[in-house]
Amino acid sequence: MRVADDEQLFYKLLGDYPNLRHAFAWAIENNLDLAQNLIGSSSNLQQSHGYGRDSLEWAEQALARAVRRGEPAPVARAQRSLGKALGHAATLAGEDRAARLHAALAAYDEALRFRTPATAPLAYAVTQTNRGWLLQDLATLAGEDRAARLRAALAAYDEALRFWTPATAPLDYAMTQGNLLILYQTLANEPGEDRATRLLEALRAGWTAFHMFTALQHAEFQQWAMRQLRALCAACGADFDALWASLDAGPPPAWLSALEEPDLP
């Protein structure tokens, strides 16, 4: 089920959703670990097919149970699930977006009280990446210090990359590099930022992500990185050649400046 959810093969899951609800109702009363597994394995399905409020309700129930049990690891896991569910709830009609996003950040920060580099380095990295995405969302709100939120997101991704390396978590490492590509490009357009430096950082992150996705033979993400790099090439404009030369990566591939969408190399 987790594979189908992660890869968004929801047709494999939708028909069984009533049974999934029954399974969770039993698990939350009898087996917290199973309940948390069900939350993690169905959140993408719920949040993409109109069951986002179920996702939030399940996460709240799991947190209440975990707090009652009093063990740090389940509490941290429940806080992380709650943060994700609250972040999605912020997109729903009738919700206070700012309040939900701030609550999601608080949930992630609470998870980090228990998920530390010493006790759970990879889970710590997951939560830092979640925070990075959320901080970028907070940066879009009126009244927020946009630059400060974006730099905090950058710091969160950098923290995750202390533990997500090509050896320990290659796919997560590549996806975080992709996140950095987008964030660096956003920062390049912010007042007070060195545009050339940020664009160079975006190129480096994007090129790293592309090569990692290629090595992992993950065609969908590889094509995504290719499209992002081509868009970034256009954003660099006349500075592209100098920026690319700074990467010391050899000549840019032909597809980077091609007018037509290329086939994968």
PDB file of C-alpha atoms in Angstrom:
ATOM      1  CA  MET A   1       0.000   0.000   0.000  1.00  0.00           C
ATOM      2  CA  ARG A   2       2.798   2.432   0.847  1.00  0.00           C
ATOM      3  CA  VAL A   3       4.375   1.909  -2.588  1.00  0.00           C
ATOM      4  CA  ALA A   4       1.072   2.612  -4.336  1.00  0.00           C
ATOM      5  CA  ASP A   5       0.595   5.759  -2.227  1.00  0.00           C
ATOM      6  CA  ASP A   6       4.157   7.036  -2.681  1.00  0.00           C
ATOM      7  CA  GLU A   7       3.995   6.499  -6.443  1.00  0.00           C
ATOM      8  CA  GLN A   8       0.464   7.937  -6.558  1.00  0.00           C
ATOM      9  CA  LEU A   9      -1.033   4.804  -8.098  1.00  0.00           C
ATOM     10  CA  PHE A  10      -4.295   5.693  -6.423  1.00  0.00           C
ATOM     11  CA  TYR A  11      -6.462   3.491  -8.627  1.00  0.00           C
ATOM     12  CA  LYS A  12      -5.024   0.606  -6.615  1.00  0.00           C
ATOM     13  CA  LEU A  13      -6.301   2.121  -3.372  1.00  0.00           C
ATOM     14  CA  LEU A  14      -9.497   4.092  -3.967  1.00  0.00           C
ATOM     15  CA  GLY A  15     -11.785   1.075  -4.175  1.00  0.00           C
ATOM     16  CA  ASP A  16     -10.604  -0.095  -0.759  1.00  0.00           C
ATOM     17  CA  TYR A  17     -10.912   3.282   0.972  1.00  0.00           C
ATOM     18  CA  PRO A  18     -13.981   2.303   3.081  1.00  0.00           C
ATOM     19  CA  ASN A  19     -12.028  -0.717   4.300  1.00  0.00           C
ATOM     20  CA  LEU A  20      -9.051   1.531   5.028  1.00  0.00           C
ATOM     21  CA  ARG A  21     -11.265   3.675   7.260  1.00  0.00           C
ATOM     22  CA  HIS A  22     -12.434   0.580   9.134  1.00  0.00           C
ATOM     23  CA  ALA A  23      -8.836  -0.601   9.497  1.00  0.00           C
ATOM     24  CA  PHE A  24      -7.757   2.704  10.980  1.00  0.00           C
ATOM     25  CA  ALA A  25     -10.705   2.796  13.387  1.00  0.00           C
ATOM     26  CA  TRP A  26      -9.637  -0.619  14.716  1.00  0.00           C
ATOM     27  CA  ALA A  27      -5.937   0.197  14.784  1.00  0.00           C
ATOM     28  CA  ILE A  28      -6.244   3.488  16.650  1.00  0.00           C
ATOM     29  CA  GLU A  29      -7.976   1.602  19.460  1.00  0.00           C
ATOM     30  CA  ASN A  30      -5.770  -1.467  19.477  1.00  0.00           C
ATOM     31  CA  ASN A  31      -2.408  -0.947  17.756  1.00  0.00           C
ATOM     32  CA  LEU A  32      -0.879   2.527  17.568  1.00  0.00           C
ATOM     33  CA  ASP A  33       2.065   1.393  15.428  1.00  0.00           C
ATOM     34  CA  LEU A  34      -0.321   0.005  12.822  1.00  0.00           C
ATOM     35  CA  ALA A  35      -2.424   3.175  12.969  1.00  0.00           C
ATOM     36  CA  GLN A  36       0.667   5.292  12.327  1.00  0.00           C
ATOM     37  CA  ASN A  37       1.644   3.021   9.439  1.00  0.00           C
ATOM     38  CA  LEU A  38      -1.810   3.482   7.910  1.00  0.00           C
ATOM     39  CA  ILE A  39      -1.501   7.254   8.234  1.00  0.00           C
ATOM     40  CA  GLY A  40       1.872   7.242   6.508  1.00  0.00           C
ATOM     41  CA  SER A  41       0.734   4.870   3.779  1.00  0.00           C
ATOM     42  CA  SER A  42      -2.441   6.703   2.810  1.00  0.00           C
ATOM     43  CA  SER A  43      -1.751  10.420   3.262  1.00  0.00           C
ATOM     44  CA  ASN A  44      -1.048  11.146  -0.415  1.00  0.00           C
ATOM     45  CA  LEU A  45      -4.248   9.352  -1.420  1.00  0.00           C
ATOM     46  CA  GLN A  46      -6.290  11.266   1.130  1.00  0.00           C
ATOM     47  CA  GLN A  47      -4.824  14.629   0.291  1.00  0.00           C
ATOM     48  CA  SER A  48      -5.228  14.275  -3.472  1.00  0.00           C
ATOM     49  CA  HIS A  49      -8.738  12.798  -3.545  1.00  0.00           C
ATOM     50  CA  GLY A  50     -10.746  14.941  -1.163  1.00  0.00           C
ATOM     51  CA  TYR A  51     -10.079  13.060   2.075  1.00  0.00           C
ATOM     52  CA  GLY A  52      -7.731  15.638   3.547  1.00  0.00           C
ATOM     53  CA  ARG A  53      -9.896  16.138   6.609  1.00  0.00           C
ATOM     54  CA  ASP A  54      -9.629  12.413   7.308  1.00  0.00           C
ATOM     55  CA  SER A  55      -5.867  12.819   7.176  1.00  0.00           C
ATOM     56  CA  LEU A  56      -6.005  15.595   9.779  1.00  0.00           C
ATOM     57  CA  GLU A  57      -8.441  13.727  12.020  1.00  0.00           C
ATOM     58  CA  TRP A  58      -6.343  10.563  11.924  1.00  0.00           C
ATOM     59  CA  ALA A  59      -3.174  12.484  12.753  1.00  0.00           C
ATOM     60  CA  GLU A  60      -4.853  14.210  15.701  1.00  0.00           C
ATOM     61  CA  GLN A  61      -6.110  10.883  17.052  1.00  0.00           C
ATOM     62  CA  ALA A  62      -2.683   9.306  16.686  1.00  0.00           C
ATOM     63  CA  LEU A  63      -1.046  12.186  18.536  1.00  0.00           C
ATOM     64  CA  ALA A  64      -3.514  11.891  21.415  1.00  0.00           C
ATOM     65  CA  ARG A  65      -2.799   8.158  21.678  1.00  0.00           C
ATOM     66  CA  ALA A  66       0.957   8.662  21.427  1.00  0.00           C
ATOM     67  CA  VAL A  67       0.960  11.318  24.156  1.00  0.00           C
ATOM     68  CA  ARG A  68      -1.066   8.976  26.346  1.00  0.00           C
ATOM     69  CA  ARG A  69       1.484   6.214  25.759  1.00  0.00           C
ATOM     70  CA  GLY A  70       4.280   8.620  26.688  1.00  0.00           C
ATOM     71  CA  GLU A  71       7.036   7.257  24.448  1.00  0.00           C
ATOM     72  CA  PRO A  72       9.103   9.819  22.498  1.00  0.00           C
ATOM     73  CA  ALA A  73       9.319   8.056  19.118  1.00  0.00           C
ATOM     74  CA  PRO A  74       5.544   7.639  18.543  1.00  0.00           C
ATOM     75  CA  VAL A  75       4.950  11.221  19.691  1.00  0.00           C
ATOM     76  CA  ALA A  76       7.544  12.532  17.233  1.00  0.00           C
ATOM     77  CA  ARG A  77       6.073  10.448  14.419  1.00  0.00           C
ATOM     78  CA  ALA A  78       2.569  11.672  15.225  1.00  0.00           C
ATOM     79  CA  GLN A  79       3.720  15.300  15.324  1.00  0.00           C
ATOM     80  CA  ARG A  80       5.330  14.916  11.913  1.00  0.00           C
ATOM     81  CA  SER A  81       2.111  13.368  10.505  1.00  0.00           C
ATOM     82  CA  LEU A  82       0.105  16.184  12.076  1.00  0.00           C
ATOM     83  CA  GLY A  83       2.392  18.783  10.508  1.00  0.00           C
ATOM     84  CA  LYS A  84       1.865  17.289   7.069  1.00  0.00           C
ATOM     85  CA  ALA A  85      -1.906  17.077   7.555  1.00  0.00           C
ATOM     86  CA  LEU A  86      -2.099  20.665   8.815  1.00  0.00           C
ATOM     87  CA  GLY A  87      -0.070  21.872   5.845  1.00  0.00           C
ATOM     88  CA  HIS A  88      -2.603  20.256   3.537  1.00  0.00           C
ATOM     89  CA  ALA A  89      -5.542  21.577   5.579  1.00  0.00           C
ATOM     90  CA  ALA A  90      -4.217  25.082   4.882  1.00  0.00           C
ATOM     91  CA  THR A  91      -5.153  24.567   1.217  1.00  0.00           C
ATOM     92  CA  LEU A  92      -8.764  23.570   1.905  1.00  0.00           C
ATOM     93  CA  ALA A  93     -11.775  25.853   1.469  1.00  0.00           C
ATOM     94  CA  GLY A  94     -12.963  27.523   4.652  1.00  0.00           C
ATOM     95  CA  GLU A  95      -9.676  27.069   6.489  1.00  0.00           C
ATOM     96  CA  ASP A  96      -7.528  29.810   8.019  1.00  0.00           C
ATOM     97  CA  ARG A  97      -4.451  29.246   5.881  1.00  0.00           C
ATOM     98  CA  ALA A  98      -2.065  31.238   8.052  1.00  0.00           C
ATOM     99  CA  ALA A  99      -3.237  29.580  11.271  1.00  0.00           C
ATOM    100  CA  ARG A 100      -2.943  26.102   9.799  1.00  0.00           C
ATOM    101  CA  LEU A 101       0.556  26.747   8.440  1.00  0.00           C
ATOM    102  CA  HIS A 102       1.769  28.145  11.745  1.00  0.00           C
ATOM    103  CA  ALA A 103       0.293  25.151  13.559  1.00  0.00           C
ATOM    104  CA  ALA A 104       2.035  22.823  11.096  1.00  0.00           C
ATOM    105  CA  LEU A 105       5.376  24.512  11.782  1.00  0.00           C
ATOM    106  CA  ALA A 106       4.812  24.129  15.515  1.00  0.00           C
ATOM    107  CA  ALA A 107       4.087  20.415  15.003  1.00  0.00           C
ATOM    108  CA  TYR A 108       7.315  19.898  13.054  1.00  0.00           C
ATOM    109  CA  ASP A 109       9.286  21.827  15.663  1.00  0.00           C
ATOM    110  CA  GLU A 110       7.756  19.658  18.380  1.00  0.00           C
ATOM    111  CA  ALA A 111       8.735  16.526  16.442  1.00  0.00           C
ATOM    112  CA  LEU A 112      12.319  17.798  16.385  1.00  0.00           C
ATOM    113  CA  ARG A 113      12.398  17.759  20.182  1.00  0.00           C
ATOM    114  CA  PHE A 114      12.492  13.970  19.850  1.00  0.00           C
ATOM    115  CA  ARG A 115      13.897  13.417  16.368  1.00  0.00           C
ATOM    116  CA  THR A 116      17.431  14.650  16.848  1.00  0.00           C
ATOM    117  CA  PRO A 117      20.647  14.012  14.902  1.00  0.00           C
ATOM    118  CA  ALA A 118      21.814  11.813  17.770  1.00  0.00           C
ATOM    119  CA  THR A 119      18.685   9.704  18.231  1.00  0.00           C
ATOM    120  CA  ALA A 120      17.132   9.458  14.745  1.00  0.00           C
ATOM    121  CA  PRO A 121      19.256  11.152  12.059  1.00  0.00           C
ATOM    122  CA  LEU A 122      17.260  10.059   9.000  1.00  0.00           C
ATOM    123  CA  ALA A 123      13.900  10.834  10.617  1.00  0.00           C
ATOM    124  CA  TYR A 124      15.397  14.189  11.647  1.00  0.00           C
ATOM    125  CA  ALA A 125      16.274  14.809   8.003  1.00  0.00           C
ATOM    126  CA  VAL A 126      12.709  13.959   6.896  1.00  0.00           C
ATOM    127  CA  THR A 127      11.259  16.462   9.349  1.00  0.00           C
ATOM    128  CA  GLN A 128      13.736  19.171   8.332  1.00  0.00           C
ATOM    129  CA  THR A 129      12.721  18.685   4.699  1.00  0.00           C
ATOM    130  CA  ASN A 130       9.059  18.972   5.685  1.00  0.00           C
ATOM    131  CA  ARG A 131       9.909  22.204   7.488  1.00  0.00           C
ATOM    132  CA  GLY A 132      11.682  23.497   4.399  1.00  0.00           C
ATOM    133  CA  TRP A 133       8.569  23.093   2.266  1.00  0.00           C
ATOM    134  CA  LEU A 134       6.378  24.624   4.942  1.00  0.00           C
ATOM    135  CA  LEU A 135       8.637  27.619   5.485  1.00  0.00           C
ATOM    136  CA  GLN A 136       8.464  28.347   1.753  1.00  0.00           C
ATOM    137  CA  ASP A 137       4.664  28.318   2.039  1.00  0.00           C
ATOM    138  CA  LEU A 138       4.817  30.659   5.024  1.00  0.00           C
ATOM    139  CA  ALA A 139       6.983  33.026   2.975  1.00  0.00           C
ATOM    140  CA  THR A 140       4.016  33.607   0.643  1.00  0.00           C
ATOM    141  CA  LEU A 141       1.747  34.941   3.420  1.00  0.00           C
ATOM    142  CA  ALA A 142       1.070  38.627   3.955  1.00  0.00           C
ATOM    143  CA  GLY A 143       2.730  39.919   7.084  1.00  0.00           C
ATOM    144  CA  GLU A 144       5.513  37.343   7.072  1.00  0.00           C
ATOM    145  CA  ASP A 145       9.189  38.229   6.767  1.00  0.00           C
ATOM    146  CA  ARG A 146       9.543  36.633   3.347  1.00  0.00           C
ATOM    147  CA  ALA A 147      13.333  36.732   3.164  1.00  0.00           C
ATOM    148  CA  ALA A 148      13.730  35.319   6.674  1.00  0.00           C
ATOM    149  CA  ARG A 149      11.335  32.451   5.943  1.00  0.00           C
ATOM    150  CA  LEU A 150      13.130  31.579   2.705  1.00  0.00           C
ATOM    151  CA  ARG A 151      16.509  31.586   4.399  1.00  0.00           C
ATOM    152  CA  ALA A 152      15.103  29.419   7.193  1.00  0.00           C
ATOM    153  CA  ALA A 153      13.875  26.988   4.536  1.00  0.00           C
ATOM    154  CA  LEU A 154      17.362  26.913   3.062  1.00  0.00           C
ATOM    155  CA  ALA A 155      18.820  26.160   6.484  1.00  0.00           C
ATOM    156  CA  ALA A 156      16.314  23.313   6.940  1.00  0.00           C
ATOM    157  CA  TYR A 157      17.310  21.693   3.641  1.00  0.00           C
ATOM    158  CA  ASP A 158      20.985  22.099   4.493  1.00  0.00           C
ATOM    159  CA  GLU A 159      20.331  20.351   7.811  1.00  0.00           C
ATOM    160  CA  ALA A 160      18.631  17.462   6.019  1.00  0.00           C
ATOM    161  CA  LEU A 161      21.616  17.114   3.687  1.00  0.00           C
ATOM    162  CA  ARG A 162      23.914  16.583   6.654  1.00  0.00           C
ATOM    163  CA  PHE A 163      22.332  13.138   6.901  1.00  0.00           C
ATOM    164  CA  TRP A 164      20.824  12.486   3.480  1.00  0.00           C
ATOM    165  CA  THR A 165      23.820  11.709   1.322  1.00  0.00           C
ATOM    166  CA  PRO A 166      24.233   9.749  -1.931  1.00  0.00           C
ATOM    167  CA  ALA A 167      25.297   6.801   0.221  1.00  0.00           C
ATOM    168  CA  THR A 168      22.685   6.901   3.003  1.00  0.00           C
ATOM    169  CA  ALA A 169      19.543   8.046   1.161  1.00  0.00           C
ATOM    170  CA  PRO A 170      20.218   8.606  -2.558  1.00  0.00           C
ATOM    171  CA  LEU A 171      16.647   9.352  -3.688  1.00  0.00           C
ATOM    172  CA  ASP A 172      15.955  11.699  -0.770  1.00  0.00           C
ATOM    173  CA  TYR A 173      19.296  13.398  -1.411  1.00  0.00           C
ATOM    174  CA  ALA A 174      18.397  13.935  -5.071  1.00  0.00           C
ATOM    175  CA  MET A 175      14.916  15.233  -4.294  1.00  0.00           C
ATOM    176  CA  THR A 176      16.293  17.673  -1.729  1.00  0.00           C
ATOM    177  CA  GLN A 177      18.736  18.962  -4.338  1.00  0.00           C
ATOM    178  CA  GLY A 178      15.704  19.515  -6.567  1.00  0.00           C
ATOM    179  CA  ASN A 179      14.027  21.461  -3.753  1.00  0.00           C
ATOM    180  CA  LEU A 180      17.161  23.574  -3.452  1.00  0.00           C
ATOM    181  CA  LEU A 181      17.146  24.313  -7.174  1.00  0.00           C
ATOM    182  CA  ILE A 182      13.702  25.905  -6.829  1.00  0.00           C
ATOM    183  CA  LEU A 183      14.537  27.715  -3.601  1.00  0.00           C
ATOM    184  CA  TYR A 184      17.805  29.159  -4.888  1.00  0.00           C
ATOM    185  CA  GLN A 185      16.025  30.415  -7.990  1.00  0.00           C
ATOM    186  CA  THR A 186      13.394  32.058  -5.789  1.00  0.00           C
ATOM    187  CA  LEU A 187      16.096  33.675  -3.662  1.00  0.00           C
ATOM    188  CA  ALA A 188      17.813  34.956  -6.824  1.00  0.00           C
ATOM    189  CA  ASN A 189      14.837  37.271  -7.348  1.00  0.00           C
ATOM    190  CA  GLU A 190      14.737  38.580  -3.780  1.00  0.00           C
ATOM    191  CA  PRO A 191      15.948  42.113  -2.948  1.00  0.00           C
ATOM    192  CA  GLY A 192      19.346  42.138  -1.304  1.00  0.00           C
ATOM    193  CA  GLU A 193      20.392  38.735  -2.668  1.00  0.00           C
ATOM    194  CA  ASP A 194      23.357  38.218  -4.984  1.00  0.00           C
ATOM    195  CA  ARG A 195      21.454  37.057  -8.065  1.00  0.00           C
ATOM    196  CA  ALA A 196      24.424  35.528  -9.855  1.00  0.00           C
ATOM    197  CA  THR A 197      25.477  33.523  -6.797  1.00  0.00           C
ATOM    198  CA  ARG A 198      21.974  32.205  -6.192  1.00  0.00           C
ATOM    199  CA  LEU A 199      21.563  31.207  -9.851  1.00  0.00           C
ATOM    200  CA  LEU A 200      24.895  29.410  -9.745  1.00  0.00           C
ATOM    201  CA  GLU A 201      23.762  27.543  -6.623  1.00  0.00           C
ATOM    202  CA  ALA A 202      20.518  26.647  -8.392  1.00  0.00           C
ATOM    203  CA  LEU A 203      22.423  25.287 -11.386  1.00  0.00           C
ATOM    204  CA  ARG A 204      24.711  23.240  -9.148  1.00  0.00           C
ATOM    205  CA  ALA A 205      21.777  21.763  -7.207  1.00  0.00           C
ATOM    206  CA  GLY A 206      19.807  21.032 -10.368  1.00  0.00           C
ATOM    207  CA  TRP A 207      22.754  19.386 -12.085  1.00  0.00           C
ATOM    208  CA  THR A 208      23.394  17.258  -9.002  1.00  0.00           C
ATOM    209  CA  ALA A 209      19.736  16.218  -8.855  1.00  0.00           C
ATOM    210  CA  PHE A 210      19.693  15.333 -12.549  1.00  0.00           C
ATOM    211  CA  HIS A 211      22.740  13.104 -12.251  1.00  0.00           C
ATOM    212  CA  MET A 212      21.407  11.372  -9.148  1.00  0.00           C
ATOM    213  CA  PHE A 213      18.034  10.664 -10.773  1.00  0.00           C
ATOM    214  CA  THR A 214      19.894   9.354 -13.822  1.00  0.00           C
ATOM    215  CA  ALA A 215      22.026   7.046 -11.695  1.00  0.00           C
ATOM    216  CA  LEU A 216      18.904   5.816  -9.899  1.00  0.00           C
ATOM    217  CA  GLN A 217      17.170   5.227 -13.257  1.00  0.00           C
ATOM    218  CA  HIS A 218      14.191   7.255 -12.053  1.00  0.00           C
ATOM    219  CA  ALA A 219      12.932   8.503 -15.412  1.00  0.00           C
ATOM    220  CA  GLU A 220      10.056  10.648 -14.145  1.00  0.00           C
ATOM    221  CA  PHE A 221      12.222  12.655 -11.753  1.00  0.00           C
ATOM    222  CA  GLN A 222      15.028  12.748 -14.287  1.00  0.00           C
ATOM    223  CA  GLN A 223      12.718  14.429 -16.797  1.00  0.00           C
ATOM    224  CA  TRP A 224      11.499  16.808 -14.094  1.00  0.00           C
ATOM    225  CA  ALA A 225      15.078  17.852 -13.307  1.00  0.00           C
ATOM    226  CA  MET A 226      15.757  18.266 -17.020  1.00  0.00           C
ATOM    227  CA  ARG A 227      12.773  20.597 -17.415  1.00  0.00           C
ATOM    228  CA  GLN A 228      13.774  22.599 -14.351  1.00  0.00           C
ATOM    229  CA  LEU A 229      17.313  23.004 -15.643  1.00  0.00           C
ATOM    230  CA  ARG A 230      16.102  24.165 -19.047  1.00  0.00           C
ATOM    231  CA  ALA A 231      13.824  26.747 -17.386  1.00  0.00           C
ATOM    232  CA  LEU A 232      16.722  27.846 -15.197  1.00  0.00           C
ATOM    233  CA  CYS A 233      18.925  28.180 -18.272  1.00  0.00           C
ATOM    234  CA  ALA A 234      16.391  30.635 -19.713  1.00  0.00           C
ATOM    235  CA  ALA A 235      16.187  32.538 -16.411  1.00  0.00           C
ATOM    236  CA  CYS A 236      19.970  32.983 -16.369  1.00  0.00           C
ATOM    237  CA  GLY A 237      19.821  34.731 -19.747  1.00  0.00           C
ATOM    238  CA  ALA A 238      23.066  36.255 -20.917  1.00  0.00           C
ATOM    239  CA  ASP A 239      24.817  35.149 -17.721  1.00  0.00           C
ATOM    240  CA  PHE A 240      24.318  31.456 -18.441  1.00  0.00           C
ATOM    241  CA  ASP A 241      27.658  30.700 -20.114  1.00  0.00           C
ATOM    242  CA  ALA A 242      29.684  32.292 -17.319  1.00  0.00           C
ATOM    243  CA  LEU A 243      27.626  30.628 -14.611  1.00  0.00           C
ATOM    244  CA  TRP A 244      27.894  27.223 -16.244  1.00  0.00           C
ATOM    245  CA  ALA A 245      31.644  27.620 -16.631  1.00  0.00           C
ATOM    246  CA  SER A 246      31.825  28.215 -12.872  1.00  0.00           C
ATOM    247  CA  LEU A 247      30.405  24.742 -12.297  1.00  0.00           C
ATOM    248  CA  ASP A 248      33.461  23.168 -13.934  1.00  0.00           C
ATOM    249  CA  ALA A 249      31.124  20.501 -15.328  1.00  0.00           C
ATOM    250  CA  GLY A 250      32.378  20.485 -18.896  1.00  0.00           C
ATOM    251  CA  PRO A 251      30.318  21.845 -21.780  1.00  0.00           C
ATOM    252  CA  PRO A 252      26.542  22.011 -21.171  1.00  0.00           C
ATOM    253  CA  PRO A 253      24.570  19.233 -22.868  1.00  0.00           C
ATOM    254  CA  ALA A 254      22.783  20.110 -26.074  1.00  0.00           C
ATOM    255  CA  TRP A 255      19.347  19.541 -24.534  1.00  0.00           C
ATOM    256  CA  LEU A 256      19.879  22.323 -22.017  1.00  0.00           C
ATOM    257  CA  SER A 257      19.366  25.000 -24.638  1.00  0.00           C
ATOM    258  CA  ALA A 258      17.282  22.992 -27.140  1.00  0.00           C
ATOM    259  CA  LEU A 259      13.986  24.458 -28.321  1.00  0.00           C
ATOM    260  CA  GLU A 260      12.261  21.089 -28.340  1.00  0.00           C
ATOM    261  CA  GLU A 261      11.746  18.776 -25.394  1.00  0.00           C
ATOM    262  CA  PRO A 262      14.566  16.237 -25.746  1.00  0.00           C
ATOM    263  CA  ASP A 263      14.552  12.537 -25.261  1.00  0.00           C
ATOM    264  CA  LEU A 264      16.362  11.310 -22.196  1.00  0.00           C
ATOM    265  CA  PRO A 265      20.064  10.694 -22.747  1.00  0.00           C
TER     266      PRO A 265
END
